[in-house]
CSV table of C-alpha atoms in Angstrom, one decimal:
chain,number,residue,atom,x,y,z
W,1,THR,CA,23.5,18.9,-11.6
W,2,GLU,CA,26.0,16.3,-10.4
W,3,ARG,CA,26.9,18.4,-7.3
W,4,GLN,CA,23.2,18.6,-6.3
W,5,ARG,CA,22.8,14.9,-6.7
W,6,ARG,CA,25.9,14.1,-4.6
W,7,GLU,CA,24.6,16.5,-1.9
W,8,GLY,CA,21.2,14.8,-1.8
W,9,ALA,CA,19.1,17.6,-3.3
W,10,PHE,CA,16.9,15.2,-5.2
W,11,GLU,CA,16.2,12.8,-2.3
W,12,ILE,CA,12.5,12.2,-1.8
W,13,ASP,CA,12.4,14.0,1.5
W,14,LYS,CA,13.8,17.1,-0.1
W,15,VAL,CA,11.2,17.2,-3.0
W,16,VAL,CA,8.0,15.6,-1.7
W,17,PRO,CA,6.3,16.7,1.5
W,18,GLY,CA,6.1,13.7,3.9
W,19,GLU,CA,7.5,12.3,7.1
W,20,PRO,CA,9.8,9.6,8.3
W,21,ILE,CA,8.1,6.7,10.1
W,22,GLY,CA,10.1,4.5,12.4
W,23,ASP,CA,12.6,5.2,15.1
W,24,ASP,CA,15.8,7.2,15.4
W,25,GLU,CA,17.8,4.3,14.0
W,26,VAL,CA,15.8,3.4,10.9
W,27,SER,CA,12.7,4.7,9.2
W,28,PHE,CA,10.9,4.7,5.9
W,29,TYR,CA,9.4,7.8,4.3
W,30,ARG,CA,5.6,8.2,4.2
W,31,VAL,CA,3.6,10.6,2.1
W,32,ARG,CA,0.0,10.9,3.2
W,33,THR,CA,-2.7,12.4,1.2
W,34,GLU,CA,-6.3,12.7,2.3
W,35,PHE,CA,-9.3,13.0,0.0
W,36,PRO,CA,-12.9,13.8,1.1
W,37,LEU,CA,-15.4,11.1,0.0
W,38,ASP,CA,-17.1,13.8,-2.0
W,39,ALA,CA,-14.0,14.3,-4.1
W,40,GLN,CA,-14.6,13.5,-7.8
W,41,HIS,CA,-12.5,10.9,-9.7
W,42,GLY,CA,-13.6,11.0,-13.3
W,43,HIS,CA,-17.4,11.1,-13.3
W,44,ALA,CA,-17.9,9.6,-9.9
W,45,ALA,CA,-17.4,10.8,-6.3
W,46,LEU,CA,-15.2,8.6,-4.2
W,47,ARG,CA,-18.1,7.9,-1.9
W,48,ALA,CA,-19.7,5.8,-4.7
W,49,VAL,CA,-17.6,2.9,-3.5
W,50,LEU,CA,-19.8,2.8,-0.4
W,51,ASN,CA,-22.8,1.8,-2.6
W,52,VAL,CA,-21.1,-1.5,-3.6
W,53,THR,CA,-22.7,-4.5,-2.0
W,54,GLY,CA,-20.8,-7.6,-0.9
W,55,GLY,CA,-23.2,-9.7,-3.0
W,56,HIS,CA,-22.3,-7.9,-6.1
W,57,ILE,CA,-18.6,-8.1,-5.4
W,58,ALA,CA,-18.8,-11.8,-4.6
W,59,PHE,CA,-20.8,-12.5,-7.8
W,60,SER,CA,-18.5,-10.4,-10.1
W,61,ALA,CA,-15.3,-11.9,-8.5
W,62,ARG,CA,-16.9,-15.4,-8.5
W,63,ASP,CA,-15.7,-15.7,-4.9
W,64,ASP,CA,-18.3,-16.3,-2.1
W,65,GLY,CA,-15.6,-15.3,0.4
W,66,LEU,CA,-16.2,-11.7,-0.6
W,67,SER,CA,-20.0,-11.7,0.2
W,68,ASP,CA,-19.3,-9.6,3.3
W,69,PHE,CA,-17.2,-7.0,1.4
W,70,ASP,CA,-17.4,-3.6,2.9
W,71,ALA,CA,-15.3,-0.8,1.4
W,72,ARG,CA,-14.9,0.7,4.9
W,73,THR,CA,-12.9,-2.3,6.0
W,74,ALA,CA,-10.8,-2.7,2.8
W,75,VAL,CA,-7.3,-1.6,2.0
W,76,PHE,CA,-6.6,-0.7,-1.6
W,77,LEU,CA,-3.0,-1.6,-2.4
W,78,ASP,CA,-0.4,-1.3,-5.2
W,79,THR,CA,3.3,-1.9,-5.2
W,80,GLU,CA,6.2,-0.6,-7.3
W,81,THR,CA,9.1,-2.9,-7.3
W,82,THR,CA,12.8,-3.4,-8.2
W,83,GLY,CA,11.8,-6.0,-10.8
W,84,LEU,CA,8.9,-8.0,-12.3
W,85,MET,CA,10.1,-11.5,-11.8
W,86,GLY,CA,9.2,-11.9,-8.1
W,87,GLY,CA,11.4,-14.1,-5.9
W,88,ALA,CA,13.7,-13.2,-3.1
W,89,GLY,CA,15.6,-10.4,-4.9
W,90,THR,CA,12.5,-8.3,-5.8
W,91,VAL,CA,11.7,-5.6,-3.3
W,92,ALA,CA,8.7,-3.2,-3.1
W,93,PHE,CA,10.4,0.2,-2.8
W,94,LEU,CA,7.0,1.9,-2.9
W,95,VAL,CA,3.7,0.6,-1.5
W,96,GLY,CA,0.5,2.6,-1.8
W,97,ALA,CA,-2.2,1.7,0.6
W,98,ALA,CA,-5.5,3.6,0.7
W,99,ARG,CA,-8.4,3.1,3.1
W,100,ILE,CA,-11.5,4.9,4.2
W,101,GLU,CA,-11.5,6.5,7.6
W,102,GLY,CA,-14.6,8.4,8.6
W,103,ASP,CA,-15.5,10.7,5.7
W,104,ARG,CA,-12.1,10.6,4.1
W,105,VAL,CA,-9.9,8.4,1.9
W,106,ILE,CA,-6.4,8.1,3.4
W,107,LEU,CA,-3.7,7.3,0.9
W,108,ASP,CA,-0.3,6.4,2.4
W,109,GLN,CA,2.6,6.1,-0.1
W,110,CYS,CA,5.3,4.3,1.7
W,111,PHE,CA,8.8,4.8,0.2
W,112,MET,CA,11.8,2.6,1.1
W,113,ARG,CA,14.7,4.9,0.5
W,114,ASP,CA,17.3,2.2,1.2
W,115,PHE,CA,17.1,-1.6,1.8
W,116,ASP,CA,17.4,-1.3,5.6
W,117,GLU,CA,14.0,0.6,5.6
W,118,GLU,CA,12.1,-2.5,4.6
W,119,GLU,CA,11.4,-3.8,8.0
W,120,PRO,CA,9.9,-0.6,9.5
W,121,MET,CA,7.8,-0.2,6.3
W,122,LEU,CA,6.5,-3.8,6.6
W,123,THR,CA,5.8,-3.3,10.3
W,124,TYR,CA,3.7,-0.2,9.4
W,125,LEU,CA,1.9,-2.1,6.6
W,126,ASP,CA,1.2,-4.9,9.0
W,127,GLU,CA,-0.7,-2.5,11.2
W,128,VAL,CA,-2.7,-1.3,8.2
W,129,PHE,CA,-3.5,-4.9,7.1
W,130,ARG,CA,-4.5,-5.9,10.6
W,131,GLY,CA,-7.1,-3.1,10.7
W,132,SER,CA,-8.6,-4.2,7.4
W,133,ARG,CA,-10.6,-7.3,6.3
W,134,THR,CA,-10.2,-7.2,2.5
W,135,LEU,CA,-7.3,-6.5,0.3
W,136,VAL,CA,-8.2,-4.8,-3.1
W,137,THR,CA,-5.6,-4.9,-5.8
W,138,TYR,CA,-5.2,-5.0,-9.6
W,139,ASN,CA,-3.3,-8.2,-10.4
W,140,GLY,CA,-2.3,-8.5,-6.8
W,141,LYS,CA,-3.2,-12.2,-6.5
W,142,SER,CA,-0.5,-12.9,-9.0
W,143,PHE,CA,2.1,-10.3,-8.0
W,144,ASP,CA,1.6,-7.9,-5.1
W,145,ALA,CA,0.3,-10.3,-2.4
W,146,PRO,CA,2.9,-13.1,-3.1
W,147,LEU,CA,5.7,-10.4,-3.2
W,148,LEU,CA,4.6,-9.0,0.1
W,149,ARG,CA,4.3,-12.5,1.6
W,150,THR,CA,7.9,-13.2,0.5
W,151,ARG,CA,9.2,-9.9,1.9
W,152,PHE,CA,7.4,-10.5,5.3
W,153,ILE,CA,8.8,-14.0,5.6
W,154,GLN,CA,12.3,-12.8,4.6
W,155,ASN,CA,12.1,-10.2,7.4
W,156,ARG,CA,11.0,-12.9,9.9
W,157,MET,CA,7.5,-11.5,10.1
W,158,ARG,CA,4.2,-13.3,9.9
W,159,PRO,CA,2.5,-12.3,6.6
W,160,SER,CA,-0.7,-10.7,7.8
W,161,VAL,CA,-1.8,-10.2,4.2
W,162,ASP,CA,-2.7,-13.9,4.2
W,163,ALA,CA,-5.5,-13.5,6.8
W,164,MET,CA,-7.4,-11.1,4.5
W,165,SER,CA,-10.0,-11.9,1.8
W,166,HIS,CA,-8.7,-10.6,-1.5
W,167,LEU,CA,-10.5,-8.8,-4.3
W,168,ASP,CA,-8.3,-8.7,-7.4
W,169,LEU,CA,-9.9,-6.4,-10.0
W,170,VAL,CA,-8.1,-8.3,-12.9
W,171,HIS,CA,-10.1,-11.4,-12.1
């Protein structure tokens, strides 16, 4: 109802279990889900990604820079944005970042509930990127990586995503 909306009953922190990440002044909302590597997705267990060799990835991507690909040092990323045109006005209000830690896949869904939450979200993502060697996306070379680069720069942050090799599954 309209009254519930005004009172914030439908805000993400009221309907999806997660936690604020940041400080007392400003934070973003993170939803973390963990999956065991033995979990099935379709016909394959998630652990099948560990059987992929860097040589196969480099060959299929036609990028020798990916010859040392290791899924254990990759971050799998997708963004949801306020627009599709890119540029300074497009903001990633949701960034999904998955990585393997031990015997689990950790999926962090980082929600920006308001524009002032972008900096703490980017700071958190910077830590994730710095702990990874390869970025894995779907159409990320054309959209996600340039968008994040722009958002980092606009927040006066060094775009750590630039230091990573990049496997774009579209290519």
